Amino acid sequence: MYFIPITKKEIQDRYQIVSAFAHKGTQGHALLIAGSYGKMGAAVLASKAAIKTGCGLVTAFVPECGYDILQIAIPEVMVITDVAQRHLSNVKFQIKPQAIGIGPGIGQEQETQKALHDFLVSNIIPLVLDADALNCVSRNKEWLHLLPSKTIVTPHPKELERLIGPWESEEEQFEKTIAFSKQYNLVVVMKGAPTHIIDGETVYKNTTGNAALATAGSGDVLTGMTTSLLAQGYEAVNAAILGVYLHGLTADIAITETGTQSFIASDIISNIGRAFLTLENDTNN
Ligand SMILES: NC(=O)C1=CN([C@@H]2O[C@H](COP(=O)(O)OP(=O)(O)OC[C@H]3O[C@@H](n4cnc5c(N)ncnc54)[C@H](O)[C@@H]3O)[C@@H](O)[C@H]2O)[C@@H](O)CC1
Ligand SMILES: Nc1ncnc2c1ncn2[C@@H]1O[C@H](COP(=O)(O)OP(=O)(O)O)[C@@H](O)[C@H]1O
Ligand SMILES: [Mg+2]
């Protein structure tokens, strides 16, 4: 099987420099629907990653218990709360974001599953689906038909298995994931070491990242980054490619200071700027 390596050249072909005349209204509004009691950190990480990846506005939609946490942790991010205290029960909002990321830390309560279903039935905004949103969809596979074309799904191996069933070899894993991508018209970010991105028959292989990323919340950060790029107008496959590349690059940059063991998900967020700078330096040369 042929994989297209996600090299710096591939990235530079896709990367869009921010206009000198940009303002927050032109840079996209990302909505992160995330968090539950005890997992509000997932919402904080995803929302902070989204604003640090460059979209103009970020709103977090969280259960009521997340309100103070979000507002104190990230003053740049706006917050809308669900009527329920501890988990999502009714995802309704008046804003018009350009992209939505849903799933990190939301849990799989019955009420949350229903809220996800009702949201998917009416939503037409470009979407990133991760973590418990994927787990809920795995329990209700018919909901896959509700996803907008080119929705980005970001499963780790266990979540992928819940979605497509088990595989016996790596070859079979790719075959099944390609078939899944084609059946539902999805961009599949097959997270791992390394991560592959599958867009129908086309498979991309990331070239950045290391074992420092094997830490809680690193996937939640990737969801925020990818949603941010989607909100900024990148085509879904390019948002996935650029997001995965930059996410991995943060770990390659930071590892000389943090080492593998003490790198945490917040270090990904702290290094997003340095990762972008490697592109801008090269683009200007
Ligand atoms: N600070 C927070 O609030 C955090 C919240 N999180 C949320 O917690 C919820 C549960 O997510 P989890 O992913 O922990 O639970 P899952 O049950 O989906 O996955 C955990 C299991 O998956 C397997 N797995 C994961 N990565 C693998 C890999 N690369 N290779 C092979 N097996 C692998 C392992 O067996 C692992 O025990 C999600 O909603 C997630 O977003 C986590 O992201 C951790 C941090
Ligand atoms: N050994 C590794 N090498 C490279 N990347 C890794 C490694 N381990 C984990 N990652 C990356 O870290 C992220 C983990 O995501 P995920 O399992 O969803 O974490 P969480 O749910 O805790 O946020 C993925 O992007 C994955 O590719
Ligand atoms: Mg995850």
mmCIF file of C-alpha atoms and ligand atoms in Angstrom:
data_model
loop_
_atom_site.group_PDB
_atom_site.id
_atom_site.type_symbol
_atom_site.label_atom_id
_atom_site.label_comp_id
_atom_site.label_asym_id
_atom_site.label_seq_id
_atom_site.Cartn_x
_atom_site.Cartn_y
_atom_site.Cartn_z
ATOM 1 C CA MET A 1 0.000 0.000 0.000
ATOM 2 C CA TYR A 2 1.313 3.477 -0.877
ATOM 3 C CA PHE A 3 1.282 6.181 1.798
ATOM 4 C CA ILE A 4 1.865 9.834 0.907
ATOM 5 C CA PRO A 5 4.358 11.110 3.489
ATOM 6 C CA ILE A 6 3.268 14.343 5.179
ATOM 7 C CA THR A 7 6.521 16.207 4.647
ATOM 8 C CA LYS A 8 7.251 19.873 5.160
ATOM 9 C CA LYS A 9 6.739 20.309 1.395
ATOM 10 C CA GLU A 10 3.222 18.827 1.605
ATOM 11 C CA ILE A 11 2.501 21.203 4.476
ATOM 12 C CA GLN A 12 3.864 24.284 2.726
ATOM 13 C CA ASP A 13 1.665 23.527 -0.276
ATOM 14 C CA ARG A 14 -1.364 23.644 2.027
ATOM 15 C CA TYR A 15 -0.452 26.282 4.622
ATOM 16 C CA GLN A 16 -2.239 29.634 4.223
ATOM 17 C CA ILE A 17 -0.423 32.721 5.528
ATOM 18 C CA VAL A 18 -2.660 35.047 7.557
ATOM 19 C CA SER A 19 -3.527 38.241 5.683
ATOM 20 C CA ALA A 20 -2.203 41.536 7.052
ATOM 21 C CA PHE A 21 -5.822 42.749 6.934
ATOM 22 C CA ALA A 22 -7.205 39.854 8.948
ATOM 23 C CA HIS A 23 -9.446 40.503 11.933
ATOM 24 C CA LYS A 24 -11.078 38.126 14.383
ATOM 25 C CA GLY A 25 -14.203 38.074 12.242
ATOM 26 C CA THR A 26 -12.312 36.752 9.215
ATOM 27 C CA GLN A 27 -10.304 34.080 11.038
ATOM 28 C CA GLY A 28 -13.147 31.699 11.803
ATOM 29 C CA HIS A 29 -15.191 30.807 14.857
ATOM 30 C CA ALA A 30 -14.679 27.322 16.342
ATOM 31 C CA LEU A 31 -17.130 25.702 18.730
ATOM 32 C CA LEU A 32 -15.859 22.945 21.050
ATOM 33 C CA ILE A 33 -18.564 20.793 22.606
ATOM 34 C CA ALA A 34 -16.727 18.960 25.345
ATOM 35 C CA GLY A 35 -16.315 18.052 29.000
ATOM 36 C CA SER A 36 -18.271 16.515 31.857
ATOM 37 C CA TYR A 37 -17.876 16.400 35.643
ATOM 38 C CA GLY A 38 -14.291 15.227 36.298
ATOM 39 C CA LYS A 39 -13.274 15.577 32.646
ATOM 40 C CA MET A 40 -13.602 19.314 32.196
ATOM 41 C CA GLY A 41 -9.872 19.369 31.511
ATOM 42 C CA ALA A 42 -10.606 17.861 28.110
ATOM 43 C CA ALA A 43 -12.763 20.912 27.284
ATOM 44 C CA VAL A 44 -10.085 23.299 28.555
ATOM 45 C CA LEU A 45 -7.338 21.606 26.531
ATOM 46 C CA ALA A 46 -9.360 21.417 23.312
ATOM 47 C CA SER A 47 -10.605 25.024 23.526
ATOM 48 C CA LYS A 48 -7.197 26.447 24.412
ATOM 49 C CA ALA A 49 -5.591 24.484 21.580
ATOM 50 C CA ALA A 50 -8.215 25.881 19.197
ATOM 51 C CA ILE A 51 -7.527 29.530 20.044
ATOM 52 C CA LYS A 52 -3.741 28.921 19.972
ATOM 53 C CA THR A 53 -4.053 27.429 16.472
ATOM 54 C CA GLY A 54 -5.276 30.719 15.119
ATOM 55 C CA CYS A 55 -9.013 30.939 14.708
ATOM 56 C CA GLY A 56 -10.485 34.329 15.542
ATOM 57 C CA LEU A 57 -13.105 33.217 18.047
ATOM 58 C CA VAL A 58 -13.580 30.103 20.140
ATOM 59 C CA THR A 59 -16.668 29.127 22.108
ATOM 60 C CA ALA A 60 -16.835 26.151 24.451
ATOM 61 C CA PHE A 61 -20.168 24.420 25.045
ATOM 62 C CA VAL A 62 -19.936 22.570 28.371
ATOM 63 C CA PRO A 63 -22.171 21.246 31.165
ATOM 64 C CA GLU A 64 -23.047 23.910 33.754
ATOM 65 C CA CYS A 65 -20.338 22.711 36.185
ATOM 66 C CA GLY A 66 -17.717 23.726 33.630
ATOM 67 C CA TYR A 67 -18.614 27.415 33.503
ATOM 68 C CA ASP A 68 -16.205 28.804 36.140
ATOM 69 C CA ILE A 69 -13.495 26.330 35.168
ATOM 70 C CA LEU A 70 -13.470 27.436 31.519
ATOM 71 C CA GLN A 71 -13.808 31.159 32.215
ATOM 72 C CA ILE A 72 -10.943 31.127 34.714
ATOM 73 C CA ALA A 73 -8.686 28.770 32.773
ATOM 74 C CA ILE A 74 -8.958 30.543 29.386
ATOM 75 C CA PRO A 75 -10.281 34.122 29.396
ATOM 76 C CA GLU A 76 -9.964 34.309 25.596
ATOM 77 C CA VAL A 77 -12.599 31.605 25.127
ATOM 78 C CA MET A 78 -16.355 32.270 25.344
ATOM 79 C CA VAL A 79 -18.547 29.781 27.159
ATOM 80 C CA ILE A 80 -22.099 28.512 26.677
ATOM 81 C CA THR A 81 -23.499 26.042 29.190
ATOM 82 C CA ASP A 82 -25.884 23.128 28.914
ATOM 83 C CA VAL A 83 -28.896 23.156 31.252
ATOM 84 C CA ALA A 84 -27.548 20.014 32.964
ATOM 85 C CA GLN A 85 -24.938 20.303 35.730
ATOM 86 C CA ARG A 86 -22.586 17.379 35.133
ATOM 87 C CA HIS A 87 -22.976 16.126 31.568
ATOM 88 C CA LEU A 88 -24.391 17.266 28.244
ATOM 89 C CA SER A 89 -28.152 16.851 27.868
ATOM 90 C CA ASN A 90 -29.308 19.361 25.238
ATOM 91 C CA VAL A 91 -26.878 20.927 22.768
ATOM 92 C CA LYS A 92 -28.586 24.136 21.652
ATOM 93 C CA PHE A 93 -26.857 27.416 20.772
ATOM 94 C CA GLN A 94 -27.546 30.623 18.849
ATOM 95 C CA ILE A 95 -24.043 31.237 17.473
ATOM 96 C CA LYS A 96 -22.944 30.380 13.922
ATOM 97 C CA PRO A 97 -19.469 28.821 14.095
ATOM 98 C CA GLN A 98 -17.588 27.772 10.940
ATOM 99 C CA ALA A 99 -16.540 24.439 12.508
ATOM 100 C CA ILE A 100 -17.530 22.305 15.477
ATOM 101 C CA GLY A 101 -15.429 19.797 17.414
ATOM 102 C CA ILE A 102 -17.422 17.434 19.612
ATOM 103 C CA GLY A 103 -16.543 14.616 21.988
ATOM 104 C CA PRO A 104 -13.533 15.144 24.290
ATOM 105 C CA GLY A 105 -14.519 14.217 27.828
ATOM 106 C CA ILE A 106 -18.296 14.207 27.249
ATOM 107 C CA GLY A 107 -18.864 10.672 28.603
ATOM 108 C CA GLN A 108 -21.563 8.320 27.367
ATOM 109 C CA GLU A 109 -24.560 8.952 29.655
ATOM 110 C CA GLN A 110 -27.927 8.095 28.042
ATOM 111 C CA GLU A 111 -28.870 11.786 28.099
ATOM 112 C CA THR A 112 -25.584 12.707 26.421
ATOM 113 C CA GLN A 113 -26.137 10.092 23.718
ATOM 114 C CA LYS A 114 -29.588 11.549 23.007
ATOM 115 C CA ALA A 115 -28.162 15.084 22.971
ATOM 116 C CA LEU A 116 -25.511 13.981 20.465
ATOM 117 C CA HIS A 117 -28.142 12.325 18.277
ATOM 118 C CA ASP A 118 -30.393 15.408 18.274
ATOM 119 C CA PHE A 119 -27.389 17.610 17.509
ATOM 120 C CA LEU A 120 -26.296 15.388 14.595
ATOM 121 C CA VAL A 121 -29.811 15.323 13.131
ATOM 122 C CA SER A 122 -29.910 19.107 12.727
ATOM 123 C CA ASN A 123 -26.234 20.033 12.274
ATOM 124 C CA ILE A 124 -24.837 20.981 8.861
ATOM 125 C CA ILE A 125 -21.671 22.782 10.065
ATOM 126 C CA PRO A 126 -18.268 21.136 9.276
ATOM 127 C CA LEU A 127 -17.489 18.741 12.088
ATOM 128 C CA VAL A 128 -14.674 17.005 13.969
ATOM 129 C CA LEU A 129 -15.807 13.965 15.946
ATOM 130 C CA ASP A 130 -13.555 12.566 18.692
ATOM 131 C CA ALA A 131 -13.419 10.452 21.828
ATOM 132 C CA ASP A 132 -16.807 9.828 23.502
ATOM 133 C CA ALA A 133 -18.706 11.222 20.517
ATOM 134 C CA LEU A 134 -17.099 8.390 18.533
ATOM 135 C CA ASN A 135 -17.922 5.896 21.287
ATOM 136 C CA CYS A 136 -21.583 7.013 21.286
ATOM 137 C CA VAL A 137 -21.724 6.692 17.494
ATOM 138 C CA SER A 138 -20.132 3.219 17.735
ATOM 139 C CA ARG A 139 -23.056 2.171 19.958
ATOM 140 C CA ASN A 140 -25.496 3.574 17.365
ATOM 141 C CA LYS A 141 -23.855 2.957 13.985
ATOM 142 C CA GLU A 142 -26.856 4.249 12.003
ATOM 143 C CA TRP A 143 -25.937 7.745 13.243
ATOM 144 C CA LEU A 144 -22.903 7.651 10.919
ATOM 145 C CA HIS A 145 -25.321 8.549 8.111
ATOM 146 C CA LEU A 146 -26.050 11.846 9.918
ATOM 147 C CA LEU A 147 -22.467 13.144 9.627
ATOM 148 C CA PRO A 148 -21.856 15.924 7.093
ATOM 149 C CA SER A 149 -19.735 14.936 4.104
ATOM 150 C CA LYS A 150 -15.984 15.023 4.944
ATOM 151 C CA THR A 151 -16.524 15.061 8.690
ATOM 152 C CA ILE A 152 -13.142 14.469 10.350
ATOM 153 C CA VAL A 153 -13.134 11.553 12.786
ATOM 154 C CA THR A 154 -10.113 11.127 15.061
ATOM 155 C CA PRO A 155 -10.129 7.661 16.663
ATOM 156 C CA HIS A 156 -7.257 6.115 18.621
ATOM 157 C CA PRO A 157 -6.907 2.352 17.965
ATOM 158 C CA LYS A 158 -9.473 1.332 20.598
ATOM 159 C CA GLU A 159 -12.017 3.860 19.322
ATOM 160 C CA LEU A 160 -11.333 2.737 15.740
ATOM 161 C CA GLU A 161 -11.984 -0.876 16.737
ATOM 162 C CA ARG A 162 -15.306 0.156 18.301
ATOM 163 C CA LEU A 163 -16.206 1.856 14.997
ATOM 164 C CA ILE A 164 -15.090 -0.739 12.435
ATOM 165 C CA GLY A 165 -14.626 -3.954 14.439
ATOM 166 C CA PRO A 166 -11.390 -5.854 15.077
ATOM 167 C CA TRP A 167 -8.644 -6.517 12.523
ATOM 168 C CA GLU A 168 -6.081 -9.300 12.336
ATOM 169 C CA SER A 169 -3.269 -7.521 10.523
ATOM 170 C CA GLU A 170 -2.183 -3.977 9.801
ATOM 171 C CA GLU A 171 -3.154 -4.532 6.163
ATOM 172 C CA GLU A 172 -6.684 -5.471 7.198
ATOM 173 C CA GLN A 173 -6.844 -2.441 9.508
ATOM 174 C CA PHE A 174 -6.095 -0.167 6.552
ATOM 175 C CA GLU A 175 -8.512 -1.995 4.239
ATOM 176 C CA LYS A 176 -11.341 -1.707 6.748
ATOM 177 C CA THR A 177 -10.598 1.943 7.529
ATOM 178 C CA ILE A 178 -10.476 2.868 3.827
ATOM 179 C CA ALA A 179 -13.815 1.090 3.278
ATOM 180 C CA PHE A 180 -15.264 2.960 6.293
ATOM 181 C CA SER A 181 -13.969 6.304 4.991
ATOM 182 C CA LYS A 182 -15.523 5.625 1.569
ATOM 183 C CA GLN A 183 -18.837 4.304 2.885
ATOM 184 C CA TYR A 184 -19.565 7.385 4.991
ATOM 185 C CA ASN A 185 -17.446 9.933 3.071
ATOM 186 C CA LEU A 186 -15.287 10.722 6.119
ATOM 187 C CA VAL A 187 -11.714 11.886 6.678
ATOM 188 C CA VAL A 188 -10.323 9.380 9.176
ATOM 189 C CA VAL A 189 -7.398 10.455 11.363
ATOM 190 C CA MET A 190 -6.103 7.029 12.401
ATOM 191 C CA LYS A 191 -4.151 8.085 15.484
ATOM 192 C CA GLY A 192 -1.067 6.120 16.429
ATOM 193 C CA ALA A 193 2.680 6.079 16.101
ATOM 194 C CA PRO A 194 2.697 7.378 13.454
ATOM 195 C CA THR A 195 -0.747 8.765 12.643
ATOM 196 C CA HIS A 196 -2.245 8.098 9.208
ATOM 197 C CA ILE A 197 -4.948 10.171 7.542
ATOM 198 C CA ILE A 198 -7.347 8.330 5.280
ATOM 199 C CA ASP A 199 -9.466 10.153 2.735
ATOM 200 C CA GLY A 200 -11.136 7.465 0.667
ATOM 201 C CA GLU A 201 -8.418 5.592 -1.247
ATOM 202 C CA THR A 202 -5.746 8.174 -0.361
ATOM 203 C CA VAL A 203 -3.618 7.473 2.709
ATOM 204 C CA TYR A 204 -1.237 10.034 4.207
ATOM 205 C CA LYS A 205 1.444 9.145 6.760
ATOM 206 C CA ASN A 206 2.596 11.743 9.278
ATOM 207 C CA THR A 207 6.321 12.341 9.742
ATOM 208 C CA THR A 208 6.311 14.302 13.017
ATOM 209 C CA GLY A 209 5.714 13.328 16.641
ATOM 210 C CA ASN A 210 7.219 10.961 19.172
ATOM 211 C CA ALA A 211 6.405 8.967 22.303
ATOM 212 C CA ALA A 212 6.206 12.149 24.402
ATOM 213 C CA LEU A 213 2.661 12.425 22.975
ATOM 214 C CA ALA A 214 1.658 9.262 24.859
ATOM 215 C CA THR A 215 0.090 11.363 27.612
ATOM 216 C CA ALA A 216 -3.454 12.162 28.774
ATOM 217 C CA GLY A 217 -5.197 14.846 26.790
ATOM 218 C CA SER A 218 -2.927 14.870 23.747
ATOM 219 C CA GLY A 219 -5.825 13.736 21.555
ATOM 220 C CA ASP A 220 -8.112 16.371 23.069
ATOM 221 C CA VAL A 221 -5.542 18.997 22.014
ATOM 222 C CA LEU A 222 -5.451 17.581 18.472
ATOM 223 C CA THR A 223 -9.236 17.934 18.266
ATOM 224 C CA GLY A 224 -8.994 21.614 19.223
ATOM 225 C CA MET A 225 -6.220 22.243 16.685
ATOM 226 C CA THR A 226 -8.027 20.462 13.840
ATOM 227 C CA THR A 227 -11.343 22.200 14.585
ATOM 228 C CA SER A 228 -9.543 25.548 14.589
ATOM 229 C CA LEU A 229 -8.013 24.917 11.147
ATOM 230 C CA LEU A 230 -11.377 23.762 9.786
ATOM 231 C CA ALA A 231 -12.961 26.971 11.116
ATOM 232 C CA GLN A 232 -10.238 28.984 9.366
ATOM 233 C CA GLY A 233 -11.419 27.645 6.030
ATOM 234 C CA TYR A 234 -9.029 24.766 5.402
ATOM 235 C CA GLU A 235 -10.609 21.915 3.441
ATOM 236 C CA ALA A 236 -11.258 18.972 5.797
ATOM 237 C CA VAL A 237 -8.390 16.771 4.599
ATOM 238 C CA ASN A 238 -5.964 19.703 4.771
ATOM 239 C CA ALA A 239 -7.143 20.668 8.277
ATOM 240 C CA ALA A 240 -6.472 17.084 9.351
ATOM 241 C CA ILE A 241 -3.066 16.935 7.651
ATOM 242 C CA LEU A 242 -1.878 20.308 8.973
ATOM 243 C CA GLY A 243 -3.299 19.639 12.450
ATOM 244 C CA VAL A 244 -1.616 16.262 12.806
ATOM 245 C CA TYR A 245 1.708 17.580 11.454
ATOM 246 C CA LEU A 246 1.813 20.627 13.771
ATOM 247 C CA HIS A 247 0.655 18.554 16.770
ATOM 248 C CA GLY A 248 3.524 16.105 16.256
ATOM 249 C CA LEU A 249 6.005 18.890 15.600
ATOM 250 C CA THR A 250 5.300 20.460 19.014
ATOM 251 C CA ALA A 251 6.590 17.279 20.651
ATOM 252 C CA ASP A 252 9.675 17.175 18.413
ATOM 253 C CA ILE A 253 10.430 20.792 19.365
ATOM 254 C CA ALA A 254 9.708 20.468 23.094
ATOM 255 C CA ILE A 255 11.353 17.141 23.797
ATOM 256 C CA THR A 256 14.844 18.611 24.147
ATOM 257 C CA GLU A 257 13.556 20.657 27.112
ATOM 258 C CA THR A 258 10.935 18.390 28.668
ATOM 259 C CA GLY A 259 12.268 14.951 27.835
ATOM 260 C CA THR A 260 9.787 12.242 26.875
ATOM 261 C CA GLN A 261 8.450 11.565 30.357
ATOM 262 C CA SER A 262 7.552 15.025 31.587
ATOM 263 C CA PHE A 263 5.990 16.344 28.377
ATOM 264 C CA ILE A 264 2.247 16.898 29.032
ATOM 265 C CA ALA A 265 -0.674 17.908 26.825
ATOM 266 C CA SER A 266 -0.326 21.550 27.893
ATOM 267 C CA ASP A 267 3.216 21.476 26.438
ATOM 268 C CA ILE A 268 1.689 20.743 23.026
ATOM 269 C CA ILE A 269 -0.362 23.933 23.357
ATOM 270 C CA SER A 270 2.666 25.973 24.540
ATOM 271 C CA ASN A 271 4.632 24.930 21.467
ATOM 272 C CA ILE A 272 2.014 25.440 18.734
ATOM 273 C CA GLY A 273 3.485 28.877 18.033
ATOM 274 C CA ARG A 274 7.002 27.484 17.577
ATOM 275 C CA ALA A 275 5.627 24.792 15.263
ATOM 276 C CA PHE A 276 3.894 27.424 13.084
ATOM 277 C CA LEU A 277 7.078 29.512 13.031
ATOM 278 C CA THR A 278 9.011 26.716 11.306
ATOM 279 C CA LEU A 279 6.547 27.068 8.418
ATOM 280 C CA GLU A 280 6.572 30.857 8.296
ATOM 281 C CA ASN A 281 10.380 31.016 8.362
ATOM 282 C CA ASP A 282 10.593 28.618 5.447
ATOM 283 C CA THR A 283 7.787 30.284 3.509
ATOM 284 C CA ASN A 284 9.506 33.666 3.769
ATOM 285 C CA ASN A 285 12.872 32.310 2.631
HETATM 286 N N1 LIG B 1 -7.996 15.681 31.359
HETATM 287 C C1 LIG B 1 -9.104 15.127 30.867
HETATM 288 O O1 LIG B 1 -10.221 15.567 31.133
HETATM 289 C C2 LIG B 1 -8.958 13.942 29.990
HETATM 290 C C3 LIG B 1 -10.107 13.411 29.413
HETATM 291 N N2 LIG B 1 -10.045 12.372 28.545
HETATM 292 C C4 LIG B 1 -11.313 11.894 27.996
HETATM 293 O O2 LIG B 1 -11.623 10.682 28.625
HETATM 294 C C5 LIG B 1 -12.513 9.939 27.827
HETATM 295 C C6 LIG B 1 -12.016 8.502 27.740
HETATM 296 O O3 LIG B 1 -10.942 8.437 26.808
HETATM 297 P P1 LIG B 1 -9.836 7.312 26.792
HETATM 298 O O4 LIG B 1 -9.171 7.397 25.466
HETATM 299 O O5 LIG B 1 -8.971 7.407 27.998
HETATM 300 O O6 LIG B 1 -10.652 5.954 26.956
HETATM 301 P P2 LIG B 1 -10.881 4.734 25.962
HETATM 302 O O7 LIG B 1 -11.513 3.634 26.722
HETATM 303 O O8 LIG B 1 -11.554 5.175 24.720
HETATM 304 O O9 LIG B 1 -9.414 4.318 25.551
HETATM 305 C C7 LIG B 1 -8.473 3.871 26.476
HETATM 306 C C8 LIG B 1 -7.884 2.557 26.050
HETATM 307 O O10 LIG B 1 -7.676 2.515 24.641
HETATM 308 C C9 LIG B 1 -6.525 1.820 24.328
HETATM 309 N N3 LIG B 1 -5.610 2.659 23.536
HETATM 310 C C10 LIG B 1 -5.531 4.003 23.517
HETATM 311 N N4 LIG B 1 -4.553 4.407 22.681
HETATM 312 C C11 LIG B 1 -4.018 3.292 22.170
HETATM 313 C C12 LIG B 1 -2.976 3.053 21.261
HETATM 314 N N5 LIG B 1 -2.289 4.055 20.683
HETATM 315 N N6 LIG B 1 -2.677 1.779 20.962
HETATM 316 C C13 LIG B 1 -3.386 0.764 21.507
HETATM 317 N N7 LIG B 1 -4.385 0.929 22.391
HETATM 318 C C14 LIG B 1 -4.702 2.187 22.706
HETATM 319 C C15 LIG B 1 -5.893 1.411 25.632
HETATM 320 O O11 LIG B 1 -6.282 0.078 25.903
HETATM 321 C C16 LIG B 1 -6.511 2.334 26.647
HETATM 322 O O12 LIG B 1 -6.635 1.789 27.924
HETATM 323 C C17 LIG B 1 -12.560 10.662 26.467
HETATM 324 O O13 LIG B 1 -13.734 11.430 26.396
HETATM 325 C C18 LIG B 1 -11.362 11.562 26.513
HETATM 326 O O14 LIG B 1 -11.532 12.704 25.717
HETATM 327 C C19 LIG B 1 -8.775 11.788 28.130
HETATM 328 O O15 LIG B 1 -8.430 12.456 26.950
HETATM 329 C C20 LIG B 1 -7.698 11.958 29.179
HETATM 330 C C21 LIG B 1 -7.608 13.382 29.709
HETATM 331 N N1 LIG B 2 4.207 6.824 20.778
HETATM 332 C C1 LIG B 2 3.612 7.801 20.116
HETATM 333 N N2 LIG B 2 4.209 8.374 19.039
HETATM 334 C C2 LIG B 2 3.603 9.361 18.349
HETATM 335 N N3 LIG B 2 2.378 9.854 18.655
HETATM 336 C C3 LIG B 2 1.741 9.336 19.699
HETATM 337 C C4 LIG B 2 2.306 8.288 20.490
HETATM 338 N N4 LIG B 2 1.416 7.985 21.477
HETATM 339 C C5 LIG B 2 0.355 8.778 21.326
HETATM 340 N N5 LIG B 2 0.537 9.590 20.251
HETATM 341 C C6 LIG B 2 -0.419 10.603 19.749
HETATM 342 O O1 LIG B 2 -1.077 11.209 20.872
HETATM 343 C C7 LIG B 2 -2.472 11.351 20.621
HETATM 344 C C8 LIG B 2 -3.259 10.515 21.633
HETATM 345 O O2 LIG B 2 -4.619 10.709 21.444
HETATM 346 P P1 LIG B 2 -5.696 10.042 22.406
HETATM 347 O O3 LIG B 2 -5.385 8.625 22.644
HETATM 348 O O4 LIG B 2 -7.021 10.394 21.876
HETATM 349 O O5 LIG B 2 -5.420 10.852 23.777
HETATM 350 P P2 LIG B 2 -6.440 11.507 24.833
HETATM 351 O O6 LIG B 2 -7.778 10.875 24.620
HETATM 352 O O7 LIG B 2 -5.849 11.181 26.173
HETATM 353 O O8 LIG B 2 -6.483 12.973 24.600
HETATM 354 C C9 LIG B 2 -2.677 10.927 19.179
HETATM 355 O O9 LIG B 2 -2.572 12.040 18.333
HETATM 356 C C10 LIG B 2 -1.514 9.940 18.941
HETATM 357 O O10 LIG B 2 -1.149 9.826 17.589
HETATM 358 MG MG MG B 3 -8.820 10.771 22.870
#
